[in-house]
Amino acid sequence: QSNPSVGLDLPMKVLIWQDEGGQVWLGYAKPERLKTDHGLKDQEATLQQMADALNKLTEEAIRGK
């Protein structure tokens, strides 16, 4: 709520793709980027929670759980 423009980048997304060589990739924009892109202030705890959740989600996806 500190800056409504952050809604342009929410919800966070994860992209998984395979390149021409068969390598599978997983990527996402780090939540910390929202701070600079949208001028968020005093949101470090929330951004860290988002980063922790994305890390857990992607680690489990990589392990196949």
PDB file of C-alpha atoms in Angstrom:
ATOM      1  CA  GLN A   1       0.000   0.000   0.000  1.00  0.00           C
ATOM      2  CA  SER A   2       2.994   2.308   0.251  1.00  0.00           C
ATOM      3  CA  ASN A   3       2.988   2.675  -3.547  1.00  0.00           C
ATOM      4  CA  PRO A   4       0.127   1.333  -5.684  1.00  0.00           C
ATOM      5  CA  SER A   5       2.390   1.005  -8.756  1.00  0.00           C
ATOM      6  CA  VAL A   6       3.935  -2.104  -7.181  1.00  0.00           C
ATOM      7  CA  GLY A   7       0.753  -3.858  -8.313  1.00  0.00           C
ATOM      8  CA  LEU A   8       2.240  -3.871 -11.805  1.00  0.00           C
ATOM      9  CA  ASP A   9       4.785  -6.453 -10.631  1.00  0.00           C
ATOM     10  CA  LEU A  10       2.570  -8.454  -8.279  1.00  0.00           C
ATOM     11  CA  PRO A  11       1.883 -11.260  -7.876  1.00  0.00           C
ATOM     12  CA  MET A  12       5.445 -12.459  -8.208  1.00  0.00           C
ATOM     13  CA  LYS A  13       6.031 -14.931 -11.016  1.00  0.00           C
ATOM     14  CA  VAL A  14       8.445 -17.775 -11.675  1.00  0.00           C
ATOM     15  CA  LEU A  15       9.416 -18.721 -15.214  1.00  0.00           C
ATOM     16  CA  ILE A  16      10.705 -22.153 -16.201  1.00  0.00           C
ATOM     17  CA  TRP A  17      11.899 -22.740 -19.746  1.00  0.00           C
ATOM     18  CA  GLN A  18      14.019 -25.089 -21.801  1.00  0.00           C
ATOM     19  CA  ASP A  19      16.623 -23.788 -24.221  1.00  0.00           C
ATOM     20  CA  GLU A  20      17.498 -25.239 -27.628  1.00  0.00           C
ATOM     21  CA  GLY A  21      20.205 -27.412 -26.064  1.00  0.00           C
ATOM     22  CA  GLY A  22      17.734 -29.056 -23.676  1.00  0.00           C
ATOM     23  CA  GLN A  23      18.927 -27.186 -20.578  1.00  0.00           C
ATOM     24  CA  VAL A  24      16.082 -26.280 -18.238  1.00  0.00           C
ATOM     25  CA  TRP A  25      16.192 -22.868 -16.570  1.00  0.00           C
ATOM     26  CA  LEU A  26      14.274 -21.310 -13.712  1.00  0.00           C
ATOM     27  CA  GLY A  27      14.171 -17.592 -13.109  1.00  0.00           C
ATOM     28  CA  TYR A  28      12.359 -14.831 -11.305  1.00  0.00           C
ATOM     29  CA  ALA A  29      12.816 -11.172 -10.501  1.00  0.00           C
ATOM     30  CA  LYS A  30      14.174 -10.697  -7.006  1.00  0.00           C
ATOM     31  CA  PRO A  31      11.703  -8.948  -4.698  1.00  0.00           C
ATOM     32  CA  GLU A  32      14.395  -6.435  -3.689  1.00  0.00           C
ATOM     33  CA  ARG A  33      14.000  -4.978  -7.171  1.00  0.00           C
ATOM     34  CA  LEU A  34      10.527  -3.775  -6.197  1.00  0.00           C
ATOM     35  CA  LYS A  35      12.125  -1.400  -3.700  1.00  0.00           C
ATOM     36  CA  THR A  36      14.050   0.526  -6.326  1.00  0.00           C
ATOM     37  CA  ASP A  37      11.558   0.133  -9.173  1.00  0.00           C
ATOM     38  CA  HIS A  38       8.665   1.493  -7.113  1.00  0.00           C
ATOM     39  CA  GLY A  39      10.386   3.608  -4.478  1.00  0.00           C
ATOM     40  CA  LEU A  40       9.220   1.431  -1.604  1.00  0.00           C
ATOM     41  CA  LYS A  41      10.339   2.561   1.817  1.00  0.00           C
ATOM     42  CA  ASP A  42      10.337   0.703   5.134  1.00  0.00           C
ATOM     43  CA  GLN A  43       9.355  -2.577   3.451  1.00  0.00           C
ATOM     44  CA  GLU A  44      12.512  -4.588   4.063  1.00  0.00           C
ATOM     45  CA  ALA A  45      10.779  -7.202   6.238  1.00  0.00           C
ATOM     46  CA  THR A  46       8.022  -7.763   3.676  1.00  0.00           C
ATOM     47  CA  LEU A  47      10.490  -7.967   0.795  1.00  0.00           C
ATOM     48  CA  GLN A  48      12.592 -10.469   2.761  1.00  0.00           C
ATOM     49  CA  GLN A  49       9.511 -12.621   3.406  1.00  0.00           C
ATOM     50  CA  MET A  50       8.760 -12.576  -0.306  1.00  0.00           C
ATOM     51  CA  ALA A  51      12.354 -13.544  -1.133  1.00  0.00           C
ATOM     52  CA  ASP A  52      12.295 -16.365   1.419  1.00  0.00           C
ATOM     53  CA  ALA A  53       9.031 -17.710  -0.008  1.00  0.00           C
ATOM     54  CA  LEU A  54      10.330 -17.610  -3.595  1.00  0.00           C
ATOM     55  CA  ASN A  55      13.571 -19.302  -2.558  1.00  0.00           C
ATOM     56  CA  LYS A  56      11.675 -22.091  -0.799  1.00  0.00           C
ATOM     57  CA  LEU A  57       9.266 -22.540  -3.696  1.00  0.00           C
ATOM     58  CA  THR A  58      11.987 -22.697  -6.318  1.00  0.00           C
ATOM     59  CA  GLU A  59      14.237 -24.987  -4.265  1.00  0.00           C
ATOM     60  CA  GLU A  60      11.361 -27.444  -3.872  1.00  0.00           C
ATOM     61  CA  ALA A  61      10.581 -27.233  -7.594  1.00  0.00           C
ATOM     62  CA  ILE A  62      14.204 -27.999  -8.446  1.00  0.00           C
ATOM     63  CA  ARG A  63      14.211 -31.017  -6.128  1.00  0.00           C
ATOM     64  CA  GLY A  64      10.955 -32.228  -7.673  1.00  0.00           C
ATOM     65  CA  LYS A  65       8.857 -32.092  -4.536  1.00  0.00           C
TER      66      LYS A  65
END
